[in-house]
Tab-separated table of C-alpha atoms and ligand atoms in Angstrom:
chain	number	residue	atom	x	y	z
R	1	MET	CA	28.802	-53.288	60.954
R	2	ILE	CA	27.829	-52.425	57.393
R	3	ALA	CA	29.705	-53.439	54.154
R	4	LYS	CA	33.076	-51.645	53.631
R	5	ARG	CA	31.996	-50.869	49.989
R	6	LEU	CA	28.941	-49.034	51.236
R	7	ARG	CA	30.851	-47.425	54.035
R	8	ARG	CA	33.178	-45.843	51.528
R	9	SER	CA	30.464	-44.590	49.344
R	10	LEU	CA	28.607	-43.070	52.385
R	11	ASP	CA	31.698	-41.307	53.539
R	12	ASP	CA	32.372	-39.935	50.007
R	13	ALA	CA	28.885	-38.680	49.429
R	14	ILE	CA	28.158	-34.933	49.443
R	15	CYS	CA	24.702	-35.249	50.697
R	16	ILE	CA	22.288	-32.895	48.983
R	17	ARG	CA	19.391	-34.099	50.992
R	18	ASP	CA	21.278	-32.988	54.112
R	19	ILE	CA	21.548	-29.495	52.698
R	20	PHE	CA	17.846	-29.622	51.806
R	21	GLU	CA	17.048	-30.649	55.459
R	22	GLU	CA	19.192	-27.801	56.784
R	23	GLY	CA	17.135	-25.482	54.595
R	24	LYS	CA	13.966	-26.802	56.239
R	25	LYS	CA	15.406	-26.175	59.655
R	26	MET	CA	16.459	-22.569	58.601
R	27	ALA	CA	12.885	-22.008	57.340
R	28	SER	CA	11.502	-22.924	60.739
R	29	VAL	CA	13.837	-20.238	62.397
R	30	TYR	CA	13.783	-17.455	59.744
R	31	GLY	CA	10.300	-18.159	58.129
R	32	LYS	CA	9.703	-20.186	55.029
R	33	GLU	CA	9.424	-17.127	52.788
R	34	ASN	CA	12.879	-15.938	53.635
R	35	ILE	CA	14.732	-19.145	52.648
R	36	PHE	CA	15.590	-19.909	49.067
R	37	ASN	CA	15.993	-23.618	48.860
R	38	PHE	CA	17.296	-24.705	45.486
R	39	THR	CA	18.733	-28.008	46.558
R	40	ILE	CA	16.718	-30.918	45.443
R	41	GLY	CA	14.833	-31.851	42.233
R	42	ASN	CA	11.387	-32.510	43.581
R	43	PRO	CA	8.663	-31.421	41.035
R	44	SER	CA	6.796	-28.401	42.056
R	45	VAL	CA	4.148	-28.287	39.288
R	46	GLU	CA	0.940	-30.234	39.903
R	47	PRO	CA	0.372	-33.550	38.060
R	48	PRO	CA	-2.097	-33.142	35.174
R	49	ALA	CA	-5.631	-34.070	36.084
R	50	ILE	CA	-5.546	-37.043	33.818
R	51	VAL	CA	-3.306	-38.919	36.248
R	52	ASN	CA	-5.932	-39.141	39.088
R	53	GLU	CA	-8.825	-39.579	36.592
R	54	SER	CA	-7.088	-42.566	34.926
R	55	MET	CA	-6.278	-44.198	38.324
R	56	LYS	CA	-9.828	-43.776	39.534
R	57	GLU	CA	-11.245	-45.199	36.357
R	58	ILE	CA	-8.901	-48.222	36.486
R	59	LEU	CA	-9.782	-48.882	40.123
R	60	ASP	CA	-13.479	-48.812	39.291
R	61	GLN	CA	-13.292	-50.819	36.064
R	62	GLU	CA	-10.542	-53.460	36.319
R	63	ASP	CA	-10.928	-56.886	37.889
R	64	PRO	CA	-9.292	-56.380	41.337
R	65	LEU	CA	-7.554	-59.785	41.349
R	66	THR	CA	-5.940	-58.961	38.032
R	67	LEU	CA	-5.097	-55.389	38.896
R	68	HIS	CA	-3.590	-56.179	42.364
R	69	GLY	CA	-2.152	-59.452	41.501
R	70	TYR	CA	1.450	-60.166	40.220
R	71	PRO	CA	1.719	-59.103	36.523
R	72	ALA	CA	4.564	-60.578	34.321
R	73	ASN	CA	7.951	-59.338	35.615
R	74	VAL	CA	8.237	-57.090	32.538
R	75	GLY	CA	4.796	-55.590	32.960
R	76	HIS	CA	1.286	-55.789	31.521
R	77	PRO	CA	1.319	-56.681	27.839
R	78	ASP	CA	-1.416	-54.231	26.865
R	79	VAL	CA	0.530	-51.358	28.504
R	80	ARG	CA	3.847	-52.399	26.818
R	81	ALA	CA	2.168	-52.586	23.389
R	82	HIS	CA	0.553	-49.194	24.072
R	83	ILE	CA	3.944	-47.665	24.907
R	84	ALA	CA	5.570	-49.308	21.860
R	85	ASP	CA	2.832	-47.924	19.639
R	86	TYR	CA	3.164	-44.443	21.138
R	87	LEU	CA	6.933	-44.409	20.600
R	88	ASN	CA	6.638	-45.545	17.088
R	89	ARG	CA	4.040	-42.853	16.228
R	90	THR	CA	5.936	-40.142	17.995
R	91	PHE	CA	9.558	-40.908	17.170
R	92	ASP	CA	9.175	-42.954	13.975
R	93	CYS	CA	10.681	-46.005	15.624
R	94	HIS	CA	9.908	-49.724	15.286
R	95	TYR	CA	9.485	-50.968	18.869
R	96	ASP	CA	7.165	-53.810	19.680
R	97	GLU	CA	5.903	-54.936	23.143
R	98	ASN	CA	8.705	-57.438	23.428
R	99	GLY	CA	11.194	-54.678	23.689
R	100	ILE	CA	9.438	-52.741	26.479
R	101	ILE	CA	10.024	-53.527	30.127
R	102	MET	CA	8.099	-51.667	32.765
R	103	THR	CA	10.161	-50.413	35.719
R	104	SER	CA	9.907	-48.533	39.014
R	105	GLY	CA	11.134	-45.284	37.531
R	106	ALA	CA	14.520	-44.580	35.809
R	107	ALA	CA	16.555	-45.490	38.887
R	108	SER	CA	15.386	-49.104	38.877
R	109	ALA	CA	15.746	-49.264	35.006
R	110	ILE	CA	19.468	-48.178	35.308
R	111	VAL	CA	20.237	-50.776	38.037
R	112	VAL	CA	18.476	-53.577	36.064
R	113	ILE	CA	20.661	-52.553	33.179
R	114	CYS	CA	23.842	-52.564	35.390
R	115	ASN	CA	22.951	-56.027	36.677
R	116	THR	CA	22.368	-57.191	33.155
R	117	LEU	CA	25.511	-55.893	31.586
R	118	LEU	CA	28.228	-55.558	34.164
R	119	ASP	CA	30.817	-58.050	35.278
R	120	TYR	CA	33.343	-57.205	37.981
R	121	GLY	CA	35.532	-54.260	36.960
R	122	ASP	CA	33.518	-53.395	33.765
R	123	GLU	CA	33.289	-49.799	32.905
R	124	VAL	CA	30.396	-47.376	32.266
R	125	VAL	CA	31.215	-44.034	30.720
R	126	THR	CA	29.068	-41.023	31.413
R	127	PHE	CA	29.234	-37.375	30.480
R	128	ALA	CA	30.103	-35.209	33.398
R	129	PRO	CA	28.693	-33.280	35.169
R	130	TYR	CA	26.296	-36.146	35.897
R	131	PHE	CA	23.516	-37.187	38.202
R	132	TRP	CA	25.360	-38.142	41.376
R	133	GLU	CA	23.526	-41.487	41.944
R	134	TYR	CA	25.099	-42.901	38.755
R	135	LYS	CA	28.247	-43.725	40.636
R	136	SER	CA	26.447	-45.644	43.412
R	137	TYR	CA	24.275	-47.504	40.798
R	138	VAL	CA	27.383	-48.674	38.896
R	139	GLU	CA	29.527	-49.528	41.922
R	140	SER	CA	26.768	-51.507	43.488
R	141	PHE	CA	27.434	-54.038	40.692
R	142	TYR	CA	31.182	-53.804	41.024
R	143	GLY	CA	31.475	-51.677	38.023
R	144	LYS	CA	33.533	-48.524	37.433
R	145	LEU	CA	31.947	-45.226	36.467
R	146	VAL	CA	34.259	-43.272	34.088
R	147	PRO	CA	33.365	-39.617	33.728
R	148	ALA	CA	34.027	-37.832	30.417
R	149	LEU	CA	33.915	-34.170	31.210
R	150	CYS	CA	31.876	-32.013	28.833
R	151	ASP	CA	33.144	-28.849	27.257
R	152	MET	CA	32.389	-26.563	30.275
R	153	LYS	CA	31.929	-23.593	27.874
R	154	THR	CA	28.970	-25.184	26.194
R	155	LEU	CA	28.087	-28.023	28.571
R	156	GLN	CA	28.030	-30.302	25.434
R	157	PRO	CA	29.951	-33.641	25.222
R	158	ASP	CA	33.616	-33.157	24.303
R	159	PRO	CA	34.464	-35.675	21.576
R	160	GLN	CA	38.156	-36.053	22.473
R	161	THR	CA	37.617	-36.539	26.167
R	162	PHE	CA	34.803	-38.961	25.418
R	163	GLU	CA	36.948	-41.050	22.957
R	164	ALA	CA	39.851	-41.178	25.549
R	165	ALA	CA	37.377	-42.494	28.166
R	166	LEU	CA	36.335	-45.543	26.243
R	167	THR	CA	38.294	-48.815	26.721
R	168	GLU	CA	37.875	-52.424	25.995
R	169	ARG	CA	36.116	-52.762	29.350
R	170	THR	CA	33.375	-50.217	28.448
R	171	ARG	CA	30.074	-52.023	28.479
R	172	PHE	CA	27.802	-48.998	28.134
R	173	VAL	CA	27.700	-45.287	27.880
R	174	LEU	CA	25.152	-43.525	30.094
R	175	ILE	CA	23.793	-40.351	28.602
R	176	ASN	CA	21.325	-37.935	30.094
R	177	THR	CA	19.675	-35.194	28.078
R	178	PRO	CA	18.009	-32.907	29.090
R	179	ASN	CA	20.776	-33.054	31.782
R	180	ASN	CA	20.690	-33.151	35.562
R	181	PRO	CA	22.588	-31.105	36.809
R	182	THR	CA	23.307	-28.667	33.980
R	183	GLY	CA	19.922	-28.389	32.211
R	184	ALA	CA	21.794	-28.804	28.891
R	185	VAL	CA	20.103	-30.455	25.917
R	186	TYR	CA	22.694	-32.234	23.858
R	187	THR	CA	22.604	-31.047	20.265
R	188	ASP	CA	22.245	-33.036	17.073
R	189	ALA	CA	25.858	-32.287	16.160
R	190	SER	CA	27.207	-33.406	19.591
R	191	LEU	CA	25.202	-36.618	19.476
R	192	LYS	CA	26.251	-37.407	15.943
R	193	LYS	CA	29.901	-37.096	16.955
R	194	VAL	CA	29.324	-39.208	20.116
R	195	CYS	CA	27.700	-41.995	18.042
R	196	GLU	CA	30.362	-41.924	15.359
R	197	ILE	CA	33.006	-42.513	18.030
R	198	LEU	CA	30.940	-45.307	19.567
R	199	GLU	CA	30.439	-46.980	16.212
R	200	LYS	CA	34.180	-46.864	15.638
R	201	LYS	CA	35.026	-48.261	19.061
R	202	GLN	CA	32.501	-51.055	18.838
R	203	GLN	CA	34.223	-52.200	15.625
R	204	GLU	CA	37.597	-51.841	17.144
R	205	TYR	CA	36.812	-53.844	20.282
R	206	GLY	CA	34.612	-56.422	18.520
R	207	HIS	CA	31.785	-56.238	20.991
R	208	PRO	CA	28.694	-54.018	21.541
R	209	ILE	CA	28.946	-50.796	23.543
R	210	TYR	CA	25.414	-49.919	24.400
R	211	LEU	CA	24.133	-46.377	24.668
R	212	VAL	CA	21.800	-46.051	27.565
R	213	SER	CA	19.777	-42.837	27.223
R	214	ASP	CA	18.342	-41.812	30.569
R	215	GLU	CA	15.469	-39.560	29.738
R	216	PRO	CA	13.430	-38.480	32.815
R	217	TYR	CA	13.484	-34.926	31.575
R	218	ARG	CA	12.492	-35.495	27.923
R	219	LYS	CA	9.240	-33.688	28.384
R	220	LEU	CA	10.878	-30.795	30.243
R	221	ALA	CA	12.401	-29.122	27.190
R	222	TYR	CA	11.781	-25.457	26.412
R	223	ASP	CA	11.262	-24.575	22.745
R	224	ILE	CA	13.786	-27.054	21.608
R	225	GLU	CA	13.569	-30.565	20.259
R	226	VAL	CA	15.393	-33.377	22.206
R	227	PRO	CA	16.934	-35.707	19.655
R	228	TYR	CA	15.792	-39.379	19.944
R	229	LEU	CA	18.903	-41.434	20.147
R	230	THR	CA	17.836	-44.590	18.338
R	231	HIS	CA	18.081	-42.543	15.080
R	232	TYR	CA	21.758	-42.023	15.780
R	233	TYR	CA	22.873	-45.410	17.078
R	234	LYS	CA	21.341	-48.920	16.655
R	235	ASN	CA	22.532	-50.200	20.099
R	236	THR	CA	20.520	-47.610	22.029
R	237	ILE	CA	18.600	-48.586	25.099
R	238	VAL	CA	16.167	-45.939	26.266
R	239	VAL	CA	15.221	-45.420	29.835
R	240	TYR	CA	12.086	-43.277	30.476
R	241	SER	CA	10.407	-42.182	33.624
R	242	TYR	CA	7.199	-40.431	34.450
R	243	SER	CA	8.581	-39.042	37.715
R	244	LYS	CA	9.230	-35.521	36.233
R	245	ALA	CA	6.975	-35.613	33.108
R	246	LEU	CA	3.944	-36.212	35.305
R	247	SER	CA	5.194	-34.946	38.722
R	248	ILE	CA	4.721	-38.355	40.266
R	249	PRO	CA	8.230	-39.431	41.515
R	250	GLY	CA	6.457	-41.210	44.453
R	251	GLU	CA	4.527	-43.443	42.217
R	252	ARG	CA	7.645	-45.087	40.727
R	253	ILE	CA	6.843	-45.793	37.155
R	254	GLY	CA	8.987	-45.844	33.962
R	255	TYR	CA	10.234	-48.234	31.315
R	256	ILE	CA	13.170	-49.535	29.369
R	257	ALA	CA	12.747	-49.547	25.616
R	258	MET	CA	14.800	-51.574	23.066
R	259	GLN	CA	14.201	-52.021	19.289
R	260	PRO	CA	14.347	-55.521	17.950
R	261	ASP	CA	17.658	-54.907	16.130
R	262	VAL	CA	19.638	-53.992	19.277
R	263	GLU	CA	22.520	-56.494	19.409
R	264	ASP	CA	21.906	-59.603	21.600
R	265	MET	CA	18.367	-58.457	22.093
R	266	GLY	CA	17.083	-61.849	23.245
R	267	ASP	CA	19.778	-62.140	25.953
R	268	LEU	CA	19.303	-58.541	27.091
R	269	PHE	CA	15.506	-59.064	27.453
R	270	ALA	CA	16.023	-62.315	29.318
R	271	GLY	CA	18.692	-60.752	31.526
R	272	MET	CA	16.642	-57.699	32.378
R	273	THR	CA	13.627	-59.798	33.051
R	274	ALA	CA	15.556	-61.936	35.473
R	275	SER	CA	17.178	-58.842	36.963
R	276	MET	CA	13.727	-57.404	37.863
R	277	ARG	CA	13.267	-60.439	40.078
R	278	TYR	CA	16.841	-60.780	41.391
R	279	LEU	CA	17.009	-57.224	42.445
R	280	GLY	CA	13.738	-57.505	44.278
R	281	TYR	CA	11.600	-55.285	42.102
R	282	VAL	CA	9.653	-58.211	40.788
R	283	ASN	CA	7.507	-55.895	38.703
R	284	ALA	CA	6.711	-52.175	38.370
R	285	PRO	CA	3.591	-51.100	40.354
R	286	SER	CA	0.578	-52.587	38.568
R	287	LEU	CA	-1.953	-49.633	38.944
R	288	GLN	CA	0.641	-47.152	37.756
R	289	GLN	CA	1.325	-49.236	34.750
R	290	LYS	CA	-2.391	-49.343	33.837
R	291	MET	CA	-2.683	-45.643	34.431
R	292	LEU	CA	-0.391	-45.062	31.417
R	293	LEU	CA	-3.099	-46.438	29.133
R	294	LYS	CA	-4.598	-43.033	29.532
R	295	CYS	CA	-1.586	-40.756	29.982
R	296	VAL	CA	1.332	-42.290	28.080
R	297	ASP	CA	2.011	-38.860	26.446
R	298	ALA	CA	0.737	-36.570	29.107
R	299	SER	CA	2.883	-33.847	30.701
R	300	VAL	CA	2.888	-31.308	33.419
R	301	ASP	CA	2.412	-27.556	32.346
R	302	ILE	CA	6.068	-26.820	31.535
R	303	SER	CA	5.447	-23.104	31.001
R	304	ILE	CA	5.516	-22.824	34.810
R	305	TYR	CA	9.084	-24.171	34.945
R	306	ARG	CA	10.018	-22.036	31.922
R	307	GLU	CA	8.890	-18.797	33.684
R	308	THR	CA	11.013	-19.652	36.780
R	309	ARG	CA	14.022	-20.492	34.559
R	310	ASP	CA	13.702	-17.223	32.772
R	311	ILE	CA	13.532	-15.218	35.991
R	312	LEU	CA	16.582	-16.874	37.420
R	313	TYR	CA	18.676	-17.143	34.301
R	314	GLU	CA	18.017	-13.537	33.239
R	315	GLY	CA	18.328	-12.203	36.793
R	316	LEU	CA	21.605	-14.008	37.553
R	317	VAL	CA	23.242	-13.027	34.259
R	318	LYS	CA	22.199	-9.385	34.804
R	319	ILE	CA	23.893	-9.479	38.238
R	320	GLY	CA	27.122	-10.822	36.699
R	321	TYR	CA	26.991	-14.620	37.312
R	322	THR	CA	28.156	-16.971	34.601
R	323	CYS	CA	25.675	-19.590	33.602
R	324	ILE	CA	25.022	-21.399	30.343
R	325	HIS	CA	21.403	-20.982	29.085
R	326	PRO	CA	19.612	-24.257	30.183
R	327	ASP	CA	17.161	-25.584	27.557
R	328	GLY	CA	15.621	-28.344	29.673
R	329	ALA	CA	14.975	-30.065	33.048
R	330	PHE	CA	14.690	-27.706	35.932
R	331	TYR	CA	18.374	-27.040	36.730
R	332	LEU	CA	20.651	-24.212	36.178
R	333	PHE	CA	24.402	-24.634	36.440
R	334	VAL	CA	26.161	-21.572	37.715
R	335	LYS	CA	29.848	-20.848	38.087
R	336	ALA	CA	30.738	-20.488	41.698
R	337	LEU	CA	32.437	-17.129	42.679
R	338	GLU	CA	35.375	-18.957	44.234
R	339	GLU	CA	37.289	-22.112	43.275
R	340	ASP	CA	35.892	-24.267	46.169
R	341	ASP	CA	32.195	-24.742	45.257
R	342	SER	CA	31.377	-26.176	48.759
R	343	LYS	CA	32.732	-22.958	50.396
R	344	PHE	CA	30.685	-20.916	47.965
R	345	CYS	CA	27.559	-22.792	48.976
R	346	GLU	CA	28.391	-22.070	52.581
R	347	ALA	CA	28.743	-18.383	51.840
R	348	ALA	CA	25.404	-18.440	49.989
R	349	LYS	CA	23.757	-19.869	53.164
R	350	GLU	CA	24.521	-16.586	54.936
R	351	GLU	CA	22.139	-14.994	52.374
R	352	LYS	CA	19.684	-17.863	53.024
R	353	ILE	CA	20.350	-19.349	49.663
R	354	LEU	CA	20.780	-23.087	49.504
R	355	MET	CA	22.252	-24.760	46.524
R	356	ALA	CA	24.115	-28.097	45.653
R	357	PRO	CA	27.850	-27.896	45.111
R	358	GLY	CA	28.936	-28.879	41.574
R	359	SER	CA	31.496	-31.266	43.012
R	360	ALA	CA	28.682	-33.606	43.878
R	361	PHE	CA	28.102	-34.001	40.189
R	362	TYR	CA	31.789	-34.096	39.088
R	363	GLY	CA	31.501	-30.472	38.133
R	364	PRO	CA	33.832	-28.681	40.631
R	365	GLY	CA	33.806	-24.921	40.609
R	366	TRP	CA	30.062	-24.773	39.745
R	367	VAL	CA	26.941	-24.978	41.687
R	368	ARG	CA	23.492	-26.456	40.731
R	369	ILE	CA	20.325	-24.515	41.297
R	370	SER	CA	17.205	-26.656	41.207
R	371	TYR	CA	14.452	-24.221	40.139
R	372	CYS	CA	11.428	-26.353	40.897
R	373	VAL	CA	10.243	-23.548	43.178
R	374	PRO	CA	7.402	-21.121	42.685
R	375	ALA	CA	8.255	-18.149	40.360
R	376	LYS	CA	7.843	-15.618	43.171
R	377	VAL	CA	10.395	-17.456	45.270
R	378	ALA	CA	12.844	-17.196	42.374
R	379	GLU	CA	11.970	-13.515	42.022
R	380	ARG	CA	12.478	-12.784	45.737
R	381	SER	CA	15.836	-14.606	45.684
R	382	LEU	CA	17.446	-12.215	43.289
R	383	PRO	CA	18.335	-9.502	45.782
R	384	ALA	CA	19.989	-12.184	47.956
R	385	PHE	CA	22.008	-13.388	44.963
R	386	GLU	CA	22.965	-9.723	44.308
R	387	ARG	CA	24.254	-9.265	47.846
R	388	LEU	CA	26.248	-12.600	47.596
R	389	TYR	CA	27.813	-11.350	44.333
R	390	GLN	CA	28.716	-7.964	45.880
R	391	LYS	CA	30.429	-9.703	48.752
R	392	TYR	CA	32.767	-11.410	46.305
R	393	GLN	CA	33.596	-8.115	44.531
R	394	LYS	CA	35.104	-6.718	47.701
G	1	LIG	N1	18.224	-40.051	36.204
G	1	LIG	C1	18.297	-38.697	36.458
G	1	LIG	C2	19.112	-37.913	35.526
G	1	LIG	C3	17.586	-38.120	37.475
G	1	LIG	O1	17.725	-36.775	37.735
G	1	LIG	C4	16.840	-38.916	38.310
G	1	LIG	C5	16.006	-38.283	39.412
G	1	LIG	O2	16.201	-37.174	39.821
G	1	LIG	C6	16.713	-40.247	38.031
G	1	LIG	C7	17.441	-40.878	36.965
G	1	LIG	C8	15.818	-41.138	38.793
G	1	LIG	O3	14.516	-40.843	38.569
G	1	LIG	P1	13.275	-41.874	38.861
G	1	LIG	O4	12.418	-41.213	39.840
G	1	LIG	O5	12.624	-41.979	37.578
G	1	LIG	O6	13.856	-43.076	39.360
């Protein structure tokens, strides 16, 4: 018998992995080339060569007992100093190594933050549509995830909805730009408004409300600058991951970054350090940390994702679908052609198209297309999308 809490969450889950697996089965029946599986966000562009080169060099050069031994829970000091230095040069910030904690990707960073900040019943506000795992992360620590729906005409945060979502129990706001599932990059104007409201609410409630910026897609932005949130709000905690930037989600490496003037910084750092141990991470993988000494700023070739995005976005709009131009990540959020997005996804399967229903992301009536597929697959899918569209016109 498993915990009731987990049982409930398993029963509620719309499992996108299941749809992905179904797509794999369909591929074995109809042929891989005839299935358009746009379900999961698994990078499809090769990691840059520097990743392997750097790992090989470290394996050859570092003292094996140091490399494979336990580092400090928060990570190797030279790596943390290197990251702080890189962030300061790139974003004009003032980090030091004592504000950097190496983590096993963004997922573990967020749960470490939840463990550090949440007491029973505390609230976390996030902009919806949102990455579906956020709910499980927060509920695992007996917190409550409160969605603040974006303006669905622009996919930007809606200030009024956001303000109404904040309460005395709000411990932090979880923001994700470029966004999964919409591909939206939140604008300077949207972020200014969000931070103004946060500043006002902090004053009103008399305690900090942290802004946790989950940034696994920062490097995947197409001809647009992704604003750096510490410039907008002092109590910002940045979560970064190399999973998508370097196409290495299996390697589990990322970090938490906090500037020295974040409120209660000493407690936060001590709490997060202990949380690394208590949650069983102990430390982020040592070799992957050291690898970053050579590729802190590296990125996959994003022109490949951009090409696929353009094919799909332009193709779908031409057919008649409604979608808002996505400026980042590798997702396209498309309005379903009927109210029930799950039924729409079922109908799409008849055309061998697999997509994730928007309801899984608190975006009912929409679907998510994960376009981390080769451009030629995107191209070949367009006639299938056209047939699907025509069915709904009858
Ligand atoms: N946050 C968002 C918005 C994501 O889309 C993902 C993964 O897809 C994660 C966090 C977790 O990523 P990581 O592999 O860095 O743990």
